[in-house]
PDB file of C-alpha atoms in Angstrom:
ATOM      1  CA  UNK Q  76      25.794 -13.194   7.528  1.00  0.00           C
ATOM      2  CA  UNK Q  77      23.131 -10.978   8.167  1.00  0.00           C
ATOM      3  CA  UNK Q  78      19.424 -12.708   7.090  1.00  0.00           C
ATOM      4  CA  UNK Q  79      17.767 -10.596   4.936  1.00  0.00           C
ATOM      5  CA  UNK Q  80      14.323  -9.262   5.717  1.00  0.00           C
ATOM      6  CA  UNK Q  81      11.057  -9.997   4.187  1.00  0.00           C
ATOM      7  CA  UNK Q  82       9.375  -7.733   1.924  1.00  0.00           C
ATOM      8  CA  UNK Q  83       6.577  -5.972   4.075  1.00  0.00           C
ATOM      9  CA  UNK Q  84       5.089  -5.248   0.471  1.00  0.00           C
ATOM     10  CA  UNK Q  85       5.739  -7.553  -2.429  1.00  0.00           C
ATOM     11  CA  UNK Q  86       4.146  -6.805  -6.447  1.00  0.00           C
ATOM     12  CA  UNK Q  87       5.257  -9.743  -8.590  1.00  0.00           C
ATOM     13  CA  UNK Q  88       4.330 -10.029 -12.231  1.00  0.00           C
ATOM     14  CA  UNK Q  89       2.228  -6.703 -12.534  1.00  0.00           C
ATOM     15  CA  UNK Q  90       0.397  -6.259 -15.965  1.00  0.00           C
ATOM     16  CA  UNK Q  91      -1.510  -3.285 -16.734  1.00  0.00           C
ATOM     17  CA  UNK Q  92      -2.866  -2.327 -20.392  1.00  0.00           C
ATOM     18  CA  UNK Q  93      -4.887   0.842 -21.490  1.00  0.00           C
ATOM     19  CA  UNK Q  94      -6.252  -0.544 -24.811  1.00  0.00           C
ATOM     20  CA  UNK Q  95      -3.278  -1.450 -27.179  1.00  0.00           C
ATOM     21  CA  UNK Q  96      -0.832   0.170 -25.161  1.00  0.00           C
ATOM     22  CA  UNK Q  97       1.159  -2.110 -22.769  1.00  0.00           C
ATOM     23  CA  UNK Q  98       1.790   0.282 -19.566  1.00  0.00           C
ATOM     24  CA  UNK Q  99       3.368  -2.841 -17.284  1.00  0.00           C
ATOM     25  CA  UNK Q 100       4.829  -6.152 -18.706  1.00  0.00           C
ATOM     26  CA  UNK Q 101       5.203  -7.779 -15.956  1.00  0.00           C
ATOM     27  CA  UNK Q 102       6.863  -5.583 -13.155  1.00  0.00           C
ATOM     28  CA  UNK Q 103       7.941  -7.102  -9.835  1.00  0.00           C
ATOM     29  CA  UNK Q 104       8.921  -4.925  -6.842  1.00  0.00           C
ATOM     30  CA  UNK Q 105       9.817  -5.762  -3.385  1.00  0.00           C
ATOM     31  CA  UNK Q 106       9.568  -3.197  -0.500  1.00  0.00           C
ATOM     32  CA  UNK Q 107      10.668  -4.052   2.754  1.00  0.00           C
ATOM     33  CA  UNK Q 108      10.473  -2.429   6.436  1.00  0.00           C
ATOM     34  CA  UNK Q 109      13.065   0.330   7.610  1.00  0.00           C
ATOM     35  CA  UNK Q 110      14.459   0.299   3.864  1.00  0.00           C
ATOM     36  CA  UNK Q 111      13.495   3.023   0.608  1.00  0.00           C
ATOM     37  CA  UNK Q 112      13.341   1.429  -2.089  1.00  0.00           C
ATOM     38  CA  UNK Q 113      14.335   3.979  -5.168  1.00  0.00           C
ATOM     39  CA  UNK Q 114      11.950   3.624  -8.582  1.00  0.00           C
ATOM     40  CA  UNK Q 115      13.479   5.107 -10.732  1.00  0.00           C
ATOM     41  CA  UNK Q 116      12.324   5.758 -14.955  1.00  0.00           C
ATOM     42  CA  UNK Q 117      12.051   8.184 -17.463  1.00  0.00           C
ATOM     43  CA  UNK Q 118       8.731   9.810 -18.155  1.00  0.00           C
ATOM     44  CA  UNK Q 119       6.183   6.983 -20.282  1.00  0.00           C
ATOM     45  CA  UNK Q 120       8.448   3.972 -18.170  1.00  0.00           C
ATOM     46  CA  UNK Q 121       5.188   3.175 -16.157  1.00  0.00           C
ATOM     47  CA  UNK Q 122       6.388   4.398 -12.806  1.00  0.00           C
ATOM     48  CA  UNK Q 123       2.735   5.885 -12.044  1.00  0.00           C
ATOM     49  CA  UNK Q 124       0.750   3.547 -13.738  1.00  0.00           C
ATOM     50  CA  UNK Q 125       2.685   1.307 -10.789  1.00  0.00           C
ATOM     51  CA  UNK Q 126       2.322   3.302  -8.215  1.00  0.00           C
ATOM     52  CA  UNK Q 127      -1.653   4.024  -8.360  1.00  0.00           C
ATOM     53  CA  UNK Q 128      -1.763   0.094  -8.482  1.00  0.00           C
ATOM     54  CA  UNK Q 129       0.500  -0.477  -5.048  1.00  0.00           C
ATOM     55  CA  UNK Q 130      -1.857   2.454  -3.772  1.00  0.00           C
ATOM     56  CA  UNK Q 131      -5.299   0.704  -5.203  1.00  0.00           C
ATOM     57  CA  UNK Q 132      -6.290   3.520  -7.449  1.00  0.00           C
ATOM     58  CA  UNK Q 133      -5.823   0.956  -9.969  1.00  0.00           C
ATOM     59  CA  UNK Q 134      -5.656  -2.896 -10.295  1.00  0.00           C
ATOM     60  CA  UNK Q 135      -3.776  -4.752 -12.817  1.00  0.00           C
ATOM     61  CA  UNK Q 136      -5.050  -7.099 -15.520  1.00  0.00           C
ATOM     62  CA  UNK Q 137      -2.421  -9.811 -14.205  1.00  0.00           C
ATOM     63  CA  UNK Q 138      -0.356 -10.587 -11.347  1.00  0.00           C
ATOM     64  CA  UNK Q 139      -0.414 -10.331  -7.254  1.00  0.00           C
ATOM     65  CA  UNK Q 140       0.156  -8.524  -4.547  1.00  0.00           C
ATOM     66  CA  UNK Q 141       1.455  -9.444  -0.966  1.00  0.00           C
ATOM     67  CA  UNK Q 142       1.534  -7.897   2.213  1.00  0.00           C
ATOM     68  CA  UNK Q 143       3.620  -9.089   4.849  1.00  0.00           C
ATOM     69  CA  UNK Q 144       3.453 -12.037   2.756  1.00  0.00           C
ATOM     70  CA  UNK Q 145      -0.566 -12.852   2.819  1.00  0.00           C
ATOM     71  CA  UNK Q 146      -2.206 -12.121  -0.480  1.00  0.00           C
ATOM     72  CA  UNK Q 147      -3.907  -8.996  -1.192  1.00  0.00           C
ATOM     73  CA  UNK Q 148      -6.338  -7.623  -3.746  1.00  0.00           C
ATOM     74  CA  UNK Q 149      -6.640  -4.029  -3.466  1.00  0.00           C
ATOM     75  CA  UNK Q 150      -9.973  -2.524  -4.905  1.00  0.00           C
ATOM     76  CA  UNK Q 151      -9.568   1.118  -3.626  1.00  0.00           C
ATOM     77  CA  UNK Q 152      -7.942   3.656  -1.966  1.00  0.00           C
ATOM     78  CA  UNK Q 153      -9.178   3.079   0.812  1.00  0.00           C
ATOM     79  CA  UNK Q 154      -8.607  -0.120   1.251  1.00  0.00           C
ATOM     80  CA  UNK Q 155      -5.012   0.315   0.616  1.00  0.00           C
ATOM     81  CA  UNK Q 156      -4.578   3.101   3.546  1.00  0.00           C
ATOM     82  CA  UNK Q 157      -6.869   0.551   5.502  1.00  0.00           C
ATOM     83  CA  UNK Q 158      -4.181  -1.742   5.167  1.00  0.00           C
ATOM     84  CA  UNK Q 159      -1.286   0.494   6.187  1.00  0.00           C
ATOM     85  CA  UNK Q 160      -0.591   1.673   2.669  1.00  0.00           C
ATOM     86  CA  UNK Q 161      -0.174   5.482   2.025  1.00  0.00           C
ATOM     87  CA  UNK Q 162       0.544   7.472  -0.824  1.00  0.00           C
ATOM     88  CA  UNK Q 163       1.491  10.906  -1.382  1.00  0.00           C
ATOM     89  CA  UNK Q 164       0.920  11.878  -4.536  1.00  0.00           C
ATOM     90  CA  UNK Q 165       3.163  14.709  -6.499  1.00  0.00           C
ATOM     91  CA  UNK Q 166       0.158  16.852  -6.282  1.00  0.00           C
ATOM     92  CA  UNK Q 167      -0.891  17.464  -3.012  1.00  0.00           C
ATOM     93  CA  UNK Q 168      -4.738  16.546  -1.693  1.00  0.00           C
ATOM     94  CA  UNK Q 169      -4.723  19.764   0.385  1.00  0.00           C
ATOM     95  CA  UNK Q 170      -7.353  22.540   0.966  1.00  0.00           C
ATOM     96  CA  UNK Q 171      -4.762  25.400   0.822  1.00  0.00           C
ATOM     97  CA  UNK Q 172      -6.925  28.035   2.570  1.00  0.00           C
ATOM     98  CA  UNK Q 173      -7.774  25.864   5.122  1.00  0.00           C
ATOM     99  CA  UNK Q 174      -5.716  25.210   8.523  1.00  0.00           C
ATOM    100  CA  UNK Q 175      -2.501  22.821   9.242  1.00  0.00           C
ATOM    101  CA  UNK Q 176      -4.603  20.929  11.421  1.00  0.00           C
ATOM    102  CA  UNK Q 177      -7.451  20.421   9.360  1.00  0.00           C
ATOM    103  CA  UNK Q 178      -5.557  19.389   6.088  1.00  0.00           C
ATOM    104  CA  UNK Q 179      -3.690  17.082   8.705  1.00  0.00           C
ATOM    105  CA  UNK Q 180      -6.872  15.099   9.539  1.00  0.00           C
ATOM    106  CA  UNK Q 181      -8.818  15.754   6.152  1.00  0.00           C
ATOM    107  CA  UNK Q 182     -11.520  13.102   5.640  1.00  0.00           C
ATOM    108  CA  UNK Q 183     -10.383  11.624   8.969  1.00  0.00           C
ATOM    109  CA  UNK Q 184     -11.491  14.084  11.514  1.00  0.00           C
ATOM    110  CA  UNK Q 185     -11.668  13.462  15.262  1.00  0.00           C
ATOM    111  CA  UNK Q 186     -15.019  13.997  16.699  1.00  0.00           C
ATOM    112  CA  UNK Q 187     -16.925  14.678  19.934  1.00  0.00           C
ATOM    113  CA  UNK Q 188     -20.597  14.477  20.450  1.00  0.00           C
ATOM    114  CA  UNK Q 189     -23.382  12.177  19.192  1.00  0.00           C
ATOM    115  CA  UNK Q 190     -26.188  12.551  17.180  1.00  0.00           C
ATOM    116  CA  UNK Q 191     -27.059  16.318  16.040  1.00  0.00           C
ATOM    117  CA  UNK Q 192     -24.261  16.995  18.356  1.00  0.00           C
ATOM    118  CA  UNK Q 193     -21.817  15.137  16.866  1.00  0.00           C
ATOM    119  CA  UNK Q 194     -18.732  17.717  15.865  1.00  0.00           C
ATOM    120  CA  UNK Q 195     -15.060  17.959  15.041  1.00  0.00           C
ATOM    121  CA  UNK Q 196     -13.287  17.778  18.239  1.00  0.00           C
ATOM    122  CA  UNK Q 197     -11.164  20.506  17.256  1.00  0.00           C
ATOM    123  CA  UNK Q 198      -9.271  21.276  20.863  1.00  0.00           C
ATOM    124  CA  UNK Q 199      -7.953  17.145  20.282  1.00  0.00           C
ATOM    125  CA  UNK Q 200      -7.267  17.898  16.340  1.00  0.00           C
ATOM    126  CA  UNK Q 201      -4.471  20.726  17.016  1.00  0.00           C
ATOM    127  CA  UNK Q 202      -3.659  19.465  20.138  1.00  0.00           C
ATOM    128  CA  UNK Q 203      -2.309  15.790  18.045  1.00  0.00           C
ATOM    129  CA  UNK Q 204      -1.535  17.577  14.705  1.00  0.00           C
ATOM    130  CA  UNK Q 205       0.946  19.786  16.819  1.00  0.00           C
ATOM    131  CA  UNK Q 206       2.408  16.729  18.423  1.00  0.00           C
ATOM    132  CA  UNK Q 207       2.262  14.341  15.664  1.00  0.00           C
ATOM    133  CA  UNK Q 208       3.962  17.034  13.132  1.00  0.00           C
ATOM    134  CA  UNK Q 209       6.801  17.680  15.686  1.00  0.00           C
ATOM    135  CA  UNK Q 210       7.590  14.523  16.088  1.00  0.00           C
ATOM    136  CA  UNK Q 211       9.086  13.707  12.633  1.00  0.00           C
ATOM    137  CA  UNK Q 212      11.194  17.345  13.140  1.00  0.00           C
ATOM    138  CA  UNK Q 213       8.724  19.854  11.473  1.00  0.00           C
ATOM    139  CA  UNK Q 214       8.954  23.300  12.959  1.00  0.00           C
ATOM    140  CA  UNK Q 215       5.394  24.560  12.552  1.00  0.00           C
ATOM    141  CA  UNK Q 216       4.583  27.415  15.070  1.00  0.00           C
ATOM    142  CA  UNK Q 217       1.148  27.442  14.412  1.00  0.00           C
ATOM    143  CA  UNK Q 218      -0.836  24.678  13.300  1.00  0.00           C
ATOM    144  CA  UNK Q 219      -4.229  26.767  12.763  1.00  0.00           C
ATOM    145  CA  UNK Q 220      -2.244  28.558  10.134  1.00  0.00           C
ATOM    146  CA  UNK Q 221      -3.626  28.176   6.334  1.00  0.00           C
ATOM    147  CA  UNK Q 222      -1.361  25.578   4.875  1.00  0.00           C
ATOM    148  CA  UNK Q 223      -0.230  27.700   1.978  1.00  0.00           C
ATOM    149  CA  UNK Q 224       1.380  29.853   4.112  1.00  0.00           C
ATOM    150  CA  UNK Q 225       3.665  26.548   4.636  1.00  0.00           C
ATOM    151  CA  UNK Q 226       6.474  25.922   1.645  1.00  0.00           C
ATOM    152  CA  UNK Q 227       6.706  22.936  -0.735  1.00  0.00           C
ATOM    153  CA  UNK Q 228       8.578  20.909   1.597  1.00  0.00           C
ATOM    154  CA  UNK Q 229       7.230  21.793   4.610  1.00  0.00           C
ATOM    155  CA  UNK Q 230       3.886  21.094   3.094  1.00  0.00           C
ATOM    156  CA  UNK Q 231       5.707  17.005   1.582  1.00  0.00           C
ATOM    157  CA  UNK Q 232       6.156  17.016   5.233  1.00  0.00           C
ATOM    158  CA  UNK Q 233       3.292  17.269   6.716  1.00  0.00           C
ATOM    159  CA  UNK Q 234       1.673  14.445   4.261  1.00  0.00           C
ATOM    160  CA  UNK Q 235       4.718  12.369   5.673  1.00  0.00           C
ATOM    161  CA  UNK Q 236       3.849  12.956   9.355  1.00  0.00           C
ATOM    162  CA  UNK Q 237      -0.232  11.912   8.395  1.00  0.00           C
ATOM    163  CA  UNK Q 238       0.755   9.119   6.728  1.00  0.00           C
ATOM    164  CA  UNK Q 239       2.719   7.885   9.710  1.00  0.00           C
ATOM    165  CA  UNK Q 240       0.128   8.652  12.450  1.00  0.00           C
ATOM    166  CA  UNK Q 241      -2.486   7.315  10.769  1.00  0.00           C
ATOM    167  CA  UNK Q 242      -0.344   3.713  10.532  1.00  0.00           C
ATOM    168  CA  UNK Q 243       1.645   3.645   7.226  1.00  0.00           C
ATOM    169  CA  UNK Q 244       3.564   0.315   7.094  1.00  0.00           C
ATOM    170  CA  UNK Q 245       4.425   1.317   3.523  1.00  0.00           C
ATOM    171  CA  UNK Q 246       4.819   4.912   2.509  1.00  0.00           C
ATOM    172  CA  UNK Q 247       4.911   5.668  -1.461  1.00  0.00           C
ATOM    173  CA  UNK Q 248       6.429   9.126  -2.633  1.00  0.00           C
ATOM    174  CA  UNK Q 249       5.309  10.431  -5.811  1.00  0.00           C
ATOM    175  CA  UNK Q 250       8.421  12.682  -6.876  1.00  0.00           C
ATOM    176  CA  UNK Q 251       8.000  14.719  -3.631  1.00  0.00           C
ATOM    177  CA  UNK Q 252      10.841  16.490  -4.273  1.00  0.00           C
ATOM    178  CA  UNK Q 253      10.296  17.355  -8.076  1.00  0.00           C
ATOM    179  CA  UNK Q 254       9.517  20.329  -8.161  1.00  0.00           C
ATOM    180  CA  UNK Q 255      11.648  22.303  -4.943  1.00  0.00           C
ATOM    181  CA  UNK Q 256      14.972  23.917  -4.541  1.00  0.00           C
ATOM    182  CA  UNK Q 257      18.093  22.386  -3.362  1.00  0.00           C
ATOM    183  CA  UNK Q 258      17.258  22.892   1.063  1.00  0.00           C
ATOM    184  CA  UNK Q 259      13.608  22.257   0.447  1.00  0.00           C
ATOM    185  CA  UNK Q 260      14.753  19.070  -0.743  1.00  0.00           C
ATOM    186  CA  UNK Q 261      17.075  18.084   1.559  1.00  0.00           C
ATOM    187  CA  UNK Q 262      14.079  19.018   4.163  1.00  0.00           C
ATOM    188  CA  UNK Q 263      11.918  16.475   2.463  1.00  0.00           C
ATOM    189  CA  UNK Q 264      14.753  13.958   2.399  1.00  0.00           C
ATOM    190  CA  UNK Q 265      15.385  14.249   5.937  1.00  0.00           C
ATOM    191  CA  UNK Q 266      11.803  13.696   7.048  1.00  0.00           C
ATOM    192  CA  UNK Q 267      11.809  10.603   4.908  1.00  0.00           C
ATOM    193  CA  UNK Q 268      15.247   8.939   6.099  1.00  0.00           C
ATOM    194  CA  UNK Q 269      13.225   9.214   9.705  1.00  0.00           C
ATOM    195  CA  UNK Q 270      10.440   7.593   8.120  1.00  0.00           C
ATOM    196  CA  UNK Q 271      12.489   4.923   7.301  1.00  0.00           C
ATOM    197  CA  UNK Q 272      14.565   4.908  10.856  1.00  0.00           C
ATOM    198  CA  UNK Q 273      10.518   4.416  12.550  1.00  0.00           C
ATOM    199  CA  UNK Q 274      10.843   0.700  10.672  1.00  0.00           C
ATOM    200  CA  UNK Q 275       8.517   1.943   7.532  1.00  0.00           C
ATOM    201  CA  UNK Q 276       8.758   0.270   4.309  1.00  0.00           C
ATOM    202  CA  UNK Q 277       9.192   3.804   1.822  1.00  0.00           C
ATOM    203  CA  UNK Q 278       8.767   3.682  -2.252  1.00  0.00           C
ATOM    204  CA  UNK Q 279      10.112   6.916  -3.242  1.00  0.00           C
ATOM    205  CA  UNK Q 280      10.038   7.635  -7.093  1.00  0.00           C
ATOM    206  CA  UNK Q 281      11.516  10.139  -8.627  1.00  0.00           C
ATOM    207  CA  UNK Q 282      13.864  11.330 -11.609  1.00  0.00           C
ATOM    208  CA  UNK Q 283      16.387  12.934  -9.387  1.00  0.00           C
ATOM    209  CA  UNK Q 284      19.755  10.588 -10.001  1.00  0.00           C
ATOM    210  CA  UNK Q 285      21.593  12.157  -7.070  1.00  0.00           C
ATOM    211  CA  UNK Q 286      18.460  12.593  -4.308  1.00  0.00           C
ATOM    212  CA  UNK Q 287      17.426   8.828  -5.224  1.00  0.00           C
ATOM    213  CA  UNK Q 288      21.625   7.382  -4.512  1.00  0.00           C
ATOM    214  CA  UNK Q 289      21.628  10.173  -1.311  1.00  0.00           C
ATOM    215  CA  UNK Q 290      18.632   8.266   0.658  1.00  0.00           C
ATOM    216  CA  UNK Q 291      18.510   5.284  -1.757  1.00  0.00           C
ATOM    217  CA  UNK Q 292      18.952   1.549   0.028  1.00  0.00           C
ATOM    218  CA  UNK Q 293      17.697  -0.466  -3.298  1.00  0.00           C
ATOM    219  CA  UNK Q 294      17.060   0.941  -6.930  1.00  0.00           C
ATOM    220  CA  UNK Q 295      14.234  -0.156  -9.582  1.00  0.00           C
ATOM    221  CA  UNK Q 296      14.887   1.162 -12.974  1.00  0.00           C
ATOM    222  CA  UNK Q 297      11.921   0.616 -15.258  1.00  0.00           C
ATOM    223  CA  UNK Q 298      12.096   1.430 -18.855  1.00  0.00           C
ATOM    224  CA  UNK Q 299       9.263   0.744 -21.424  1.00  0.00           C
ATOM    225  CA  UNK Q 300       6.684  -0.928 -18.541  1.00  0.00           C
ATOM    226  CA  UNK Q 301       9.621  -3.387 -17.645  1.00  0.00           C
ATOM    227  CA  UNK Q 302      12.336  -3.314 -14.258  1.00  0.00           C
ATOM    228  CA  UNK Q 303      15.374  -3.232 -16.765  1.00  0.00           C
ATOM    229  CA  UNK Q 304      17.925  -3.395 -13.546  1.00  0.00           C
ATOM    230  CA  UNK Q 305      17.921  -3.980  -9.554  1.00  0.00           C
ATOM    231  CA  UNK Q 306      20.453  -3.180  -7.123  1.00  0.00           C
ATOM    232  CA  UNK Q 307      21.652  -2.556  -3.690  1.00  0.00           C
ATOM    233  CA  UNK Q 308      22.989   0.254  -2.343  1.00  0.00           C
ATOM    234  CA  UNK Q 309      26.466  -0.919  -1.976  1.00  0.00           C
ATOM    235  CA  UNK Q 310      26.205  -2.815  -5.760  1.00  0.00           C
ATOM    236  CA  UNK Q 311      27.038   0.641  -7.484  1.00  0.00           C
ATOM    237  CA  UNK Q 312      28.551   4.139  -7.423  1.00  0.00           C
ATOM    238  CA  UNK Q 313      25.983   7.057  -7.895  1.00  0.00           C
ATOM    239  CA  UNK Q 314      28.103   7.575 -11.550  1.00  0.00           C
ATOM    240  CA  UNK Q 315      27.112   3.293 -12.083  1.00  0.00           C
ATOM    241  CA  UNK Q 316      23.262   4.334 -11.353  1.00  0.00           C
ATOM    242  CA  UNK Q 317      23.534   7.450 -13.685  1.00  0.00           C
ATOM    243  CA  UNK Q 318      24.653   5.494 -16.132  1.00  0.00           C
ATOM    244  CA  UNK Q 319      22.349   2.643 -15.722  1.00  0.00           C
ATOM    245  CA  UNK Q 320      19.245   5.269 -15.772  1.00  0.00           C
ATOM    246  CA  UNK Q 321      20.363   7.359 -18.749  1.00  0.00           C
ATOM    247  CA  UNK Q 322      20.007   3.708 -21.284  1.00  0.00           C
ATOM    248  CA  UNK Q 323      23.601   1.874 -20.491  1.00  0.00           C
ATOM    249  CA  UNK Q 324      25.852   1.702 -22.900  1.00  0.00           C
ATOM    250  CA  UNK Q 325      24.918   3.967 -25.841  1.00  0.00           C
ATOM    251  CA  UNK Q 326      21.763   5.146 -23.961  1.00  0.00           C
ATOM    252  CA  UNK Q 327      21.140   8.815 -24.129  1.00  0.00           C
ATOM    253  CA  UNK Q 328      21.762  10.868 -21.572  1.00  0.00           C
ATOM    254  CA  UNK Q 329      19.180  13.350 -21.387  1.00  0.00           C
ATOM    255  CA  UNK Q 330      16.881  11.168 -20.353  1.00  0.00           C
ATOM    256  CA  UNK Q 331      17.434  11.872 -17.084  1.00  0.00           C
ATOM    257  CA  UNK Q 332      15.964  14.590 -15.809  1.00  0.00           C
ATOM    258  CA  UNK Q 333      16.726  16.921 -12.887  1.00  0.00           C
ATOM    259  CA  UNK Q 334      20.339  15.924 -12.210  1.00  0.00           C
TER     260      UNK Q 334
END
């Protein structure tokens, strides 16, 4: 029997309350290297009330956090990437009218010079945004190109590809593919199942039933601030997790969205 691998990010027991309103009740979630793990949830489950805490936008009231098992407290953003943990939120933190290159690097830019003479070193910037952007399989001609001339996927992407080259051990996806048509999906899908093949642990959320079971290697349902249901990949049929996500027995269907 294979041994099965440690979590390279572990939340256990997450509470988080805005006033009377209980968003988490005690969520646990286990992510662990070269696997995505699915969260899955109607809309008001807590799924980004969970996510901004894992990315340290937010900390919880109760409850821990581990990375490669050692305690963490996470009091920013920036700590979190810091530590390896990037998220790409649903709406994008891009400056459409400016380059590929320079949305690649944004707040992170390479520079040459010192003193008053300290500058972008924008030769190195295209130069690595070219080769770091290729790598993952993105065909981008022209990285000094405004990145809304890019489309949806294309632009999901390129946050994947920055995420990695900048040292993501964990990668969370805020319903990248939410909002895009049926290839620039499976574009966005692809780019994340090589993600996942470069030994990164990936939380992908999202309300998409048959995206989540296509790329899926564990599932988190949450309902009401709670993980109602776990399970494996080869625990269920995509029909099982549809079912499952829609309520279970006498749940109501349209609660899933985007199938």
């Amino acid at each position: 029997m294979t041994p099965s691998k440690p979590p390279v990010l572990e939340a256990k027991g997450i509470v988080k309350s805005f006033g009377s309103i209980h968003a988490l009740s005690g969520v646990s979630i286990s992510v662990k290297a070269g696997e995505v793990t699915c969260l899955l949830g109607d809309n008001g489950a807590g799924k980004s009330t969970l996510i901004k805490i894992l990315s340290g936008v937010l900390q919880p009231d109760d409850g821990e956090m581990r990375l490669n098992g050692e305690l963490i407290e996470l009091t920013s953003a920036k700590m979190a990437l810091d530590l390896g943990i990037a998220t790409v939120f649903q709406d994008l933190a891009v400056v459409p009218v400016m380059p590929i290159y320079r949305n690649f690097f944004l707040g992170r830019e390479p520079e040459t010079g010192r003193g008053l003479f300290r500058r972008m070193d924008t030769a190195r910037a295209i130069k690595v945004a070219s080769q770091e952007i290729g790598k993952i399989g993105i065909d981008v001609n022209d990285v000094k190109r405004p990145i809304v001339t890019l489309s949806g996927g294309e632009r999901q992407s390129v946050a994947i590809a920055r995420a990695i080259h900048f040292g993501a051990r964990v990668l969370i996806l805020d319903e990248p593919t939410s909002a895009l048509g049926v290839k620039e999906a499976g574009i966005v899908l692809k780019y994340i199942n090589q993600a996942r093949e470069q030994g990164i642990g990936i939380v992908f959320i999202t309300h998409n039933i048959h995206h989540a079971y296509e790329i899926g290697d564990s599932f988190e349902v949450l309902k009401r601030g709670n993980v109602s249901q776990t399970f494996q990949r080869g625990d269920l049929t995509r029909n099982d997790l549809l079912f499952h996500m829609a309520g279970g027995e006498g749940g109501e269907s349209h609660a899933v969205e985007n199938v």
